[in-house]
Short mmCIF file of the C-alpha atoms (twelve columns), coordinates in Angstrom:
data_MODEL
# 
_entry.id   MODEL 
# 
loop_
_atom_site.group_PDB 
_atom_site.id 
_atom_site.type_symbol 
_atom_site.label_atom_id 
_atom_site.label_alt_id 
_atom_site.label_comp_id 
_atom_site.label_asym_id 
_atom_site.label_seq_id 
_atom_site.Cartn_x 
_atom_site.Cartn_y 
_atom_site.Cartn_z 
_atom_site.pdbx_PDB_model_num 
ATOM 1   C CA . MET A 1   -17.573 -3.062  9.374   1 
ATOM 2   C CA . GLY A 2   -14.408 -5.099  8.892   1 
ATOM 3   C CA . CYS A 3   -15.970 -8.186  6.487   1 
ATOM 4   C CA . LEU A 4   -18.273 -6.219  4.725   1 
ATOM 5   C CA . GLY A 5   -15.778 -3.311  4.230   1 
ATOM 6   C CA . ASN A 6   -13.119 -5.642  3.044   1 
ATOM 7   C CA . LEU A 7   -15.379 -7.425  0.584   1 
ATOM 8   C CA . LEU A 8   -16.775 -3.875  -0.828  1 
ATOM 9   C CA . TRP A 9   -13.258 -2.800  -0.876  1 
ATOM 10  C CA . PHE A 10  -11.726 -5.492  -3.027  1 
ATOM 11  C CA . LEU A 11  -14.686 -5.365  -5.677  1 
ATOM 12  C CA . PHE A 12  -14.508 -1.676  -5.906  1 
ATOM 13  C CA . GLY A 13  -10.953 -0.536  -6.203  1 
ATOM 14  C CA . GLY A 14  -8.807  -2.576  -3.655  1 
ATOM 15  C CA . CYS A 15  -8.244  -5.327  -6.406  1 
ATOM 16  C CA . ILE A 16  -6.506  -2.653  -8.722  1 
ATOM 17  C CA . SER A 17  -4.397  -0.999  -5.645  1 
ATOM 18  C CA . GLY A 18  -3.301  -4.925  -4.637  1 
ATOM 19  C CA . LEU A 19  -2.439  -5.746  -8.116  1 
ATOM 20  C CA . SER A 20  -0.140  -2.502  -8.441  1 
ATOM 21  C CA . TRP A 21  1.583   -3.797  -5.410  1 
ATOM 22  C CA . CYS A 22  1.970   -7.157  -6.892  1 
ATOM 23  C CA . LEU A 23  3.073   -5.683  -10.063 1 
ATOM 24  C CA . ALA A 24  5.922   -3.781  -8.170  1 
ATOM 25  C CA . GLY A 25  6.984   -6.894  -6.253  1 
ATOM 26  C CA . CYS A 26  7.305   -8.814  -9.246  1 
ATOM 27  C CA . LEU A 27  9.425   -6.135  -11.005 1 
ATOM 28  C CA . TRP A 28  11.503  -5.811  -8.141  1 
ATOM 29  C CA . CYS A 29  11.992  -9.604  -7.744  1 
ATOM 30  C CA . ILE A 30  13.622  -9.767  -11.285 1 
ATOM 31  C CA . THR A 31  17.088  -9.136  -9.606  1 
ATOM 32  C CA . VAL A 32  18.532  -10.805 -6.933  1 
ATOM 33  C CA . ILE A 33  19.409  -7.571  -5.131  1 
ATOM 34  C CA . GLY A 34  15.797  -6.489  -5.363  1 
ATOM 35  C CA . ILE A 35  14.133  -9.608  -4.050  1 
ATOM 36  C CA . PRO A 36  14.089  -8.097  -0.255  1 
ATOM 37  C CA . VAL A 37  12.224  -5.084  -1.586  1 
ATOM 38  C CA . GLY A 38  9.687   -7.519  -3.849  1 
ATOM 39  C CA . MET A 39  9.134   -9.422  -0.866  1 
ATOM 40  C CA . GLN A 40  8.121   -6.027  1.266   1 
ATOM 41  C CA . CYS A 41  5.814   -5.177  -1.837  1 
ATOM 42  C CA . PHE A 42  3.922   -8.591  -1.551  1 
ATOM 43  C CA . LYS A 43  3.629   -8.260  2.238   1 
ATOM 44  C CA . PHE A 44  1.738   -4.982  1.695   1 
ATOM 45  C CA . ALA A 45  -0.142  -6.271  -1.117  1 
ATOM 46  C CA . ALA A 46  -2.105  -8.505  1.230   1 
ATOM 47  C CA . LEU A 47  -2.798  -5.191  3.143   1 
ATOM 48  C CA . SER A 48  -3.864  -3.402  0.057   1 
ATOM 49  C CA . PHE A 49  -6.272  -5.973  -1.033  1 
ATOM 50  C CA . PHE A 50  -7.820  -6.181  2.384   1 
ATOM 51  C CA . PRO A 51  -7.215  -3.268  4.207   1 
ATOM 52  C CA . PHE A 52  -9.980  -2.866  7.131   1 
ATOM 53  C CA . GLY A 53  -9.272  -4.190  10.438  1 
ATOM 54  C CA . LYS A 54  -5.666  -3.547  10.171  1 
ATOM 55  C CA . GLU A 55  -3.198  -0.760  11.421  1 
ATOM 56  C CA . VAL A 56  0.183   -0.022  10.323  1 
ATOM 57  C CA . HIS A 57  2.906   0.976   12.758  1 
ATOM 58  C CA . TYR A 58  5.663   3.034   11.545  1 
ATOM 59  C CA . GLY A 59  9.458   2.730   12.920  1 
ATOM 60  C CA . GLY A 60  12.831  1.514   11.912  1 
ATOM 61  C CA . GLY A 61  16.523  3.239   12.199  1 
ATOM 62  C CA . ALA A 62  18.926  4.704   9.628   1 
ATOM 63  C CA . GLY A 63  18.805  1.503   7.367   1 
ATOM 64  C CA . SER A 64  15.271  1.921   6.876   1 
ATOM 65  C CA . PHE A 65  15.520  5.391   6.069   1 
ATOM 66  C CA . LEU A 66  18.248  4.862   3.407   1 
ATOM 67  C CA . LEU A 67  16.044  1.855   1.872   1 
ATOM 68  C CA . ASN A 68  12.812  4.217   2.148   1 
ATOM 69  C CA . LEU A 69  14.480  6.834   0.227   1 
ATOM 70  C CA . PHE A 70  15.878  4.443   -2.490  1 
ATOM 71  C CA . TRP A 71  12.315  3.326   -2.552  1 
ATOM 72  C CA . LEU A 72  10.787  6.404   -2.892  1 
ATOM 73  C CA . VAL A 73  12.716  7.329   -6.111  1 
ATOM 74  C CA . LEU A 74  11.908  4.055   -8.027  1 
ATOM 75  C CA . SER A 75  8.528   3.028   -6.795  1 
ATOM 76  C CA . GLY A 76  7.174   4.879   -3.991  1 
ATOM 77  C CA . ILE A 77  6.044   7.908   -5.738  1 
ATOM 78  C CA . PRO A 78  3.510   6.238   -8.239  1 
ATOM 79  C CA . LEU A 79  2.138   4.033   -5.977  1 
ATOM 80  C CA . ALA A 80  1.585   6.549   -3.563  1 
ATOM 81  C CA . LEU A 81  -0.037  9.007   -6.242  1 
ATOM 82  C CA . GLU A 82  -2.188  6.111   -7.165  1 
ATOM 83  C CA . SER A 83  -3.829  5.721   -3.739  1 
ATOM 84  C CA . ALA A 84  -4.162  9.499   -3.083  1 
ATOM 85  C CA . VAL A 85  -5.769  10.093  -6.153  1 
ATOM 86  C CA . LEU A 86  -8.086  7.327   -5.672  1 
ATOM 87  C CA . GLY A 87  -8.694  8.461   -2.140  1 
ATOM 88  C CA . CYS A 88  -9.598  11.818  -3.042  1 
ATOM 89  C CA . LEU A 89  -11.880 10.358  -5.436  1 
ATOM 90  C CA . LEU A 90  -13.796 8.390   -2.810  1 
ATOM 91  C CA . CYS A 91  -14.098 11.049  -0.473  1 
ATOM 92  C CA . ILE A 92  -16.043 13.403  -2.705  1 
ATOM 93  C CA . THR A 93  -19.144 10.976  -1.236  1 
ATOM 94  C CA . VAL A 94  -19.832 10.585  2.296   1 
ATOM 95  C CA . ILE A 95  -19.999 7.082   1.731   1 
ATOM 96  C CA . GLY A 96  -16.798 6.682   0.072   1 
ATOM 97  C CA . ILE A 97  -15.139 8.419   2.911   1 
ATOM 98  C CA . PRO A 98  -14.161 5.109   5.121   1 
ATOM 99  C CA . PHE A 99  -12.712 3.566   1.632   1 
ATOM 100 C CA . GLY A 100 -11.060 6.992   0.808   1 
ATOM 101 C CA . MET A 101 -9.315  6.906   4.244   1 
ATOM 102 C CA . GLN A 102 -7.810  3.009   3.746   1 
ATOM 103 C CA . HIS A 103 -6.337  4.544   0.421   1 
ATOM 104 C CA . PHE A 104 -4.705  7.483   2.197   1 
ATOM 105 C CA . LYS A 105 -3.228  4.963   4.497   1 
ATOM 106 C CA . ILE A 106 -1.907  2.683   1.755   1 
ATOM 107 C CA . ALA A 107 -0.463  6.081   0.207   1 
ATOM 108 C CA . LYS A 108 1.317   6.698   3.226   1 
ATOM 109 C CA . LEU A 109 2.547   3.411   3.373   1 
ATOM 110 C CA . ALA A 110 3.677   3.669   -0.229  1 
ATOM 111 C CA . LEU A 111 6.009   6.346   0.672   1 
ATOM 112 C CA . MET A 112 7.843   4.623   3.728   1 
ATOM 113 C CA . PRO A 113 7.280   0.737   3.651   1 
ATOM 114 C CA . PHE A 114 10.472  -0.117  5.222   1 
ATOM 115 C CA . GLY A 115 10.500  -0.140  8.755   1 
ATOM 116 C CA . SER A 116 6.676   -0.243  9.299   1 
ATOM 117 C CA . GLU A 117 4.869   -3.337  10.353  1 
ATOM 118 C CA . VAL A 118 1.053   -4.178  9.933   1 
ATOM 119 C CA . TYR A 119 -1.084  -5.405  12.709  1 
# 
């Protein structure tokens, strides 16, 4: 399912989600202070383009928590809402459930990207 799922994902919505992460990364990289946050966005854009076969492990400490709060206010909520709405729309049909679940995985990641690792 990995290769075929990633191909179908990219053609039917993954491209939009990945481009949203790239746009957020470009906006963050405008300032010098935002470059680390922008680089994090680009890392997750790769996951958003091809999510099948990858897992996200959450962790981190106090620094990650503070960065996640800052991120949530400025960029996390719109990206999470986008993925959650697309996930709900895809879960209407039985065929779309695996793709909807990938959107929910990305929505959770959009809420707390710092301290998480993609495997």
